[in-house]
């Protein structure tokens, strides 16, 4: 089983809230999100399941909530993961929630996200690639979907979402500065160690060449042969 290391994003700060939200509330929220997605982007589900239906586990590394996603052209499912889901899923997608959302909306190059290791795949890579290709062909706007889901309260939701996005950007900037402050001394230390190791390697290489030059040819030949060979008595 892989280790899910946390990513340093503002979503880390809401984990205490997520852990204490009743399970039925999370279930309803996931159902509502999937119903909205299915209504707005049904062709995605039809394209991605042309060969077969399958289920994935979406694992945000900055949120204590894994999501079970069953891709079916008629009855897709999104819910919090349960025990035993590992036995029925085809693959896992692991990465920070912002990168997962960018993949969903097609804002970032999916190949770049995977090759840079921002996102990781475990299991059936071909099915995840099929999902990514289906998403690339659809213009998905999560902001509009969220606002639409509030119905008559849409204008108020738009203002609240705009304020939340501004707060998120500021928090991410602050967290990046904190991370840089903490990591920079470590990177300098590691860089210094690398330089010292390189210098030691050069010194050792120089000593080896010096010893080789000063060693008589007969001794070099003996050393190059069998270490356990006895010297010729003659």
Tab-separated table of C-alpha atoms in Angstrom:
chain	number	residue	atom	x	y	z
A	1	UNK	CA	0.000	0.000	0.000
A	2	UNK	CA	1.358	3.453	-0.887
A	3	UNK	CA	1.962	6.173	1.682
A	4	UNK	CA	-0.089	9.320	1.103
A	5	UNK	CA	2.210	12.183	2.091
A	6	UNK	CA	0.473	15.516	2.735
A	7	UNK	CA	0.772	18.387	0.255
A	8	UNK	CA	1.269	21.900	1.622
A	9	UNK	CA	-1.913	23.657	0.474
A	10	UNK	CA	-4.654	25.603	2.316
A	11	UNK	CA	-6.885	22.529	2.175
A	12	UNK	CA	-4.767	21.124	4.999
A	13	UNK	CA	-6.328	23.724	7.281
A	14	UNK	CA	-9.876	22.430	6.792
A	15	UNK	CA	-9.051	18.824	7.662
A	16	UNK	CA	-10.273	19.204	11.280
A	17	UNK	CA	-13.645	20.331	9.882
A	18	UNK	CA	-13.811	17.546	7.277
A	19	UNK	CA	-13.024	14.902	9.887
A	20	UNK	CA	-15.965	16.036	12.003
A	21	UNK	CA	-18.576	16.411	9.264
A	22	UNK	CA	-21.251	13.680	9.599
A	23	UNK	CA	-20.843	10.942	7.001
A	24	UNK	CA	-24.402	11.380	5.692
A	25	UNK	CA	-23.690	15.064	4.971
A	26	UNK	CA	-20.587	14.145	2.953
A	27	UNK	CA	-22.600	11.508	1.108
A	28	UNK	CA	-25.303	14.038	0.180
A	29	UNK	CA	-22.721	16.599	-0.923
A	30	UNK	CA	-21.002	14.046	-3.157
A	31	UNK	CA	-24.325	12.921	-4.615
A	32	UNK	CA	-25.290	16.508	-5.381
A	33	UNK	CA	-21.906	17.193	-7.022
A	34	UNK	CA	-22.160	14.069	-9.188
A	35	UNK	CA	-25.774	14.834	-10.203
A	36	UNK	CA	-24.704	18.331	-11.304
A	37	UNK	CA	-21.691	16.995	-13.177
A	38	UNK	CA	-23.759	14.296	-14.898
A	39	UNK	CA	-26.452	16.756	-15.938
A	40	UNK	CA	-23.955	19.240	-17.388
A	41	UNK	CA	-21.416	16.832	-18.904
A	42	UNK	CA	-23.090	13.503	-19.669
A	43	UNK	CA	-20.988	12.990	-22.867
A	44	UNK	CA	-17.883	12.663	-20.677
A	45	UNK	CA	-19.287	9.555	-19.013
A	46	UNK	CA	-20.318	8.096	-22.367
A	47	UNK	CA	-16.872	8.655	-23.931
A	48	UNK	CA	-14.840	7.368	-21.016
A	49	UNK	CA	-16.887	4.173	-20.666
A	50	UNK	CA	-16.988	3.207	-24.354
A	51	UNK	CA	-14.853	0.130	-23.620
A	52	UNK	CA	-15.855	-0.688	-20.040
A	53	UNK	CA	-17.254	0.752	-16.834
A	54	UNK	CA	-14.851	1.012	-13.926
A	55	UNK	CA	-14.246	2.617	-10.539
A	56	UNK	CA	-11.411	4.792	-9.271
A	57	UNK	CA	-10.216	5.983	-5.901
A	58	UNK	CA	-9.368	9.707	-5.875
A	59	UNK	CA	-6.892	10.394	-3.056
A	60	UNK	CA	-6.155	14.073	-2.282
A	61	UNK	CA	-2.861	14.343	-0.411
A	62	UNK	CA	-3.952	17.553	1.337
A	63	UNK	CA	-7.396	16.388	2.490
A	64	UNK	CA	-8.362	13.552	4.819
A	65	UNK	CA	-11.055	12.340	2.458
A	66	UNK	CA	-10.638	9.710	-0.243
A	67	UNK	CA	-13.395	9.605	-2.854
A	68	UNK	CA	-14.826	6.570	-4.615
A	69	UNK	CA	-15.725	7.362	-8.234
A	70	UNK	CA	-17.657	4.804	-10.303
A	71	UNK	CA	-17.760	5.758	-13.975
A	72	UNK	CA	-20.935	4.472	-15.582
A	73	UNK	CA	-22.791	6.095	-18.515
A	74	UNK	CA	-26.159	5.658	-16.790
A	75	UNK	CA	-25.526	5.660	-13.035
A	76	UNK	CA	-22.185	7.246	-12.028
A	77	UNK	CA	-21.361	7.316	-8.327
A	78	UNK	CA	-19.300	9.697	-6.211
A	79	UNK	CA	-19.057	9.115	-2.467
A	80	UNK	CA	-16.531	8.991	0.366
A	81	UNK	CA	-14.451	5.829	0.177
A	82	UNK	CA	-15.451	2.847	2.295
A	83	UNK	CA	-13.500	-0.092	3.617
A	84	UNK	CA	-13.319	-2.759	0.952
A	85	UNK	CA	-13.312	-0.315	-1.983
A	86	UNK	CA	-9.710	-1.320	-2.706
A	87	UNK	CA	-11.045	-4.670	-3.881
A	88	UNK	CA	-13.275	-3.208	-6.594
A	89	UNK	CA	-11.354	-0.215	-7.926
A	90	UNK	CA	-9.282	-0.292	-11.102
A	91	UNK	CA	-6.851	2.477	-10.170
A	92	UNK	CA	-5.985	5.278	-7.765
A	93	UNK	CA	-5.226	8.895	-8.638
A	94	UNK	CA	-3.111	10.497	-5.924
A	95	UNK	CA	-2.142	14.158	-5.626
A	96	UNK	CA	-2.988	17.547	-4.108
A	97	UNK	CA	-6.587	18.663	-4.522
A	98	UNK	CA	-5.738	21.760	-6.642
A	99	UNK	CA	-3.944	19.549	-9.184
A	100	UNK	CA	-6.871	17.107	-9.224
A	101	UNK	CA	-9.299	19.975	-9.881
A	102	UNK	CA	-7.067	21.312	-12.663
A	103	UNK	CA	-7.114	17.869	-14.273
A	104	UNK	CA	-10.915	17.789	-14.015
A	105	UNK	CA	-11.318	21.204	-15.625
A	106	UNK	CA	-8.628	20.640	-18.232
A	107	UNK	CA	-6.755	23.767	-17.143
A	108	UNK	CA	-3.395	21.967	-17.028
A	109	UNK	CA	-1.706	19.532	-19.346
A	110	UNK	CA	-2.623	16.120	-17.946
A	111	UNK	CA	0.608	14.569	-19.206
A	112	UNK	CA	2.634	17.307	-17.497
A	113	UNK	CA	0.834	16.715	-14.195
A	114	UNK	CA	1.651	13.011	-14.298
A	115	UNK	CA	5.191	13.266	-15.658
A	116	UNK	CA	6.102	15.916	-13.067
A	117	UNK	CA	4.757	13.568	-10.360
A	118	UNK	CA	2.279	16.207	-9.216
A	119	UNK	CA	-0.248	13.399	-9.726
A	120	UNK	CA	0.441	9.676	-9.417
A	121	UNK	CA	-1.434	6.700	-10.823
A	122	UNK	CA	-1.585	3.275	-9.231
A	123	UNK	CA	-3.320	0.471	-11.102
A	124	UNK	CA	-4.865	0.600	-14.591
A	125	UNK	CA	-3.045	3.519	-16.187
A	126	UNK	CA	-4.927	3.029	-19.475
A	127	UNK	CA	-8.276	3.760	-17.812
A	128	UNK	CA	-6.970	6.941	-16.184
A	129	UNK	CA	-5.597	8.055	-19.557
A	130	UNK	CA	-9.031	7.393	-21.102
A	131	UNK	CA	-10.618	9.555	-18.402
A	132	UNK	CA	-8.114	12.338	-18.978
A	133	UNK	CA	-8.742	12.254	-22.729
A	134	UNK	CA	-12.496	12.448	-22.165
A	135	UNK	CA	-12.068	15.430	-19.852
A	136	UNK	CA	-9.790	17.197	-22.351
A	137	UNK	CA	-12.615	17.161	-24.888
A	138	UNK	CA	-15.126	18.822	-22.563
A	139	UNK	CA	-15.184	22.379	-21.239
A	140	UNK	CA	-15.813	21.918	-17.518
A	141	UNK	CA	-16.357	25.006	-15.380
A	142	UNK	CA	-16.577	24.048	-11.713
A	143	UNK	CA	-17.233	27.636	-10.674
A	144	UNK	CA	-20.354	27.862	-12.827
A	145	UNK	CA	-21.505	24.436	-11.632
A	146	UNK	CA	-21.227	25.483	-7.981
A	147	UNK	CA	-23.076	28.749	-8.569
A	148	UNK	CA	-25.812	26.989	-10.546
A	149	UNK	CA	-26.342	24.462	-7.763
A	150	UNK	CA	-27.466	27.272	-5.428
A	151	UNK	CA	-30.414	28.138	-7.667
A	152	UNK	CA	-31.966	31.508	-6.735
A	153	UNK	CA	-29.078	32.166	-4.351
A	154	UNK	CA	-26.643	32.023	-7.264
A	155	UNK	CA	-25.627	35.733	-7.146
A	156	UNK	CA	-24.809	35.477	-3.441
A	157	UNK	CA	-22.915	32.242	-4.077
A	158	UNK	CA	-20.920	33.974	-6.799
A	159	UNK	CA	-19.795	36.715	-4.407
A	160	UNK	CA	-18.978	34.199	-1.666
A	161	UNK	CA	-17.014	32.045	-4.082
A	162	UNK	CA	-15.067	35.045	-5.355
A	163	UNK	CA	-14.138	36.002	-1.779
A	164	UNK	CA	-13.176	32.390	-0.997
A	165	UNK	CA	-10.924	32.213	-4.060
A	166	UNK	CA	-9.169	35.454	-3.088
A	167	UNK	CA	-8.649	34.157	0.461
A	168	UNK	CA	-7.337	30.860	-0.912
A	169	UNK	CA	-4.790	32.599	-3.154
A	170	UNK	CA	-3.540	34.709	-0.247
A	171	UNK	CA	-3.291	31.665	2.037
A	172	UNK	CA	-1.418	29.692	-0.609
A	173	UNK	CA	1.022	32.581	-1.057
A	174	UNK	CA	1.620	32.738	2.698
A	175	UNK	CA	2.085	28.973	2.940
A	176	UNK	CA	4.540	29.017	0.020
A	177	UNK	CA	6.593	31.648	1.859
A	178	UNK	CA	6.574	29.565	5.035
A	179	UNK	CA	7.599	26.462	3.100
A	180	UNK	CA	10.412	28.376	1.381
A	181	UNK	CA	11.634	29.692	4.751
A	182	UNK	CA	11.712	26.181	6.193
A	183	UNK	CA	13.141	24.375	3.180
A	184	UNK	CA	15.796	26.863	1.991
A	185	UNK	CA	18.270	26.140	4.867
A	186	UNK	CA	17.842	22.392	4.277
A	187	UNK	CA	18.469	22.789	0.557
A	188	UNK	CA	21.611	24.838	1.267
A	189	UNK	CA	22.837	22.177	3.684
A	190	UNK	CA	22.193	19.398	1.187
A	191	UNK	CA	23.904	21.418	-1.540
A	192	UNK	CA	26.961	21.837	0.699
A	193	UNK	CA	27.048	18.107	1.405
A	194	UNK	CA	26.853	17.366	-2.321
A	195	UNK	CA	29.802	19.664	-2.977
A	196	UNK	CA	31.851	18.058	-0.196
A	197	UNK	CA	31.044	14.573	-1.481
A	198	UNK	CA	32.146	15.654	-4.954
A	199	UNK	CA	35.406	17.045	-3.580
A	200	UNK	CA	36.040	13.838	-1.605
A	201	UNK	CA	35.328	11.744	-4.698
A	202	UNK	CA	37.848	13.780	-6.685
A	203	UNK	CA	40.445	13.416	-3.908
A	204	UNK	CA	39.942	9.659	-3.744
A	205	UNK	CA	40.180	9.400	-7.529
A	206	UNK	CA	43.432	11.402	-7.444
A	207	UNK	CA	44.877	9.171	-4.717
A	208	UNK	CA	43.983	6.055	-6.684
A	209	UNK	CA	45.719	7.391	-9.794
A	210	UNK	CA	48.763	8.379	-7.724
A	211	UNK	CA	49.000	4.934	-6.141
A	212	UNK	CA	48.617	3.283	-9.522
A	213	UNK	CA	51.445	5.363	-10.993
A	214	UNK	CA	53.781	4.534	-8.090
A	215	UNK	CA	52.988	0.809	-7.966
A	216	UNK	CA	55.499	-1.349	-9.942
A	217	UNK	CA	54.086	-2.962	-13.069
A	218	UNK	CA	54.669	-6.501	-11.701
A	219	UNK	CA	52.696	-5.641	-8.585
A	220	UNK	CA	49.882	-4.168	-10.705
A	221	UNK	CA	49.765	-7.383	-12.735
A	222	UNK	CA	49.591	-9.475	-9.583
A	223	UNK	CA	46.861	-7.269	-8.145
A	224	UNK	CA	44.884	-7.497	-11.379
A	225	UNK	CA	44.989	-11.314	-11.275
A	226	UNK	CA	43.504	-13.735	-8.782
A	227	UNK	CA	43.628	-12.244	-5.312
A	228	UNK	CA	44.244	-15.695	-3.882
A	229	UNK	CA	46.931	-16.771	-6.352
A	230	UNK	CA	50.239	-17.778	-4.732
A	231	UNK	CA	53.425	-16.077	-5.938
A	232	UNK	CA	55.664	-18.023	-8.329
A	233	UNK	CA	58.390	-19.717	-6.166
A	234	UNK	CA	60.930	-19.270	-8.977
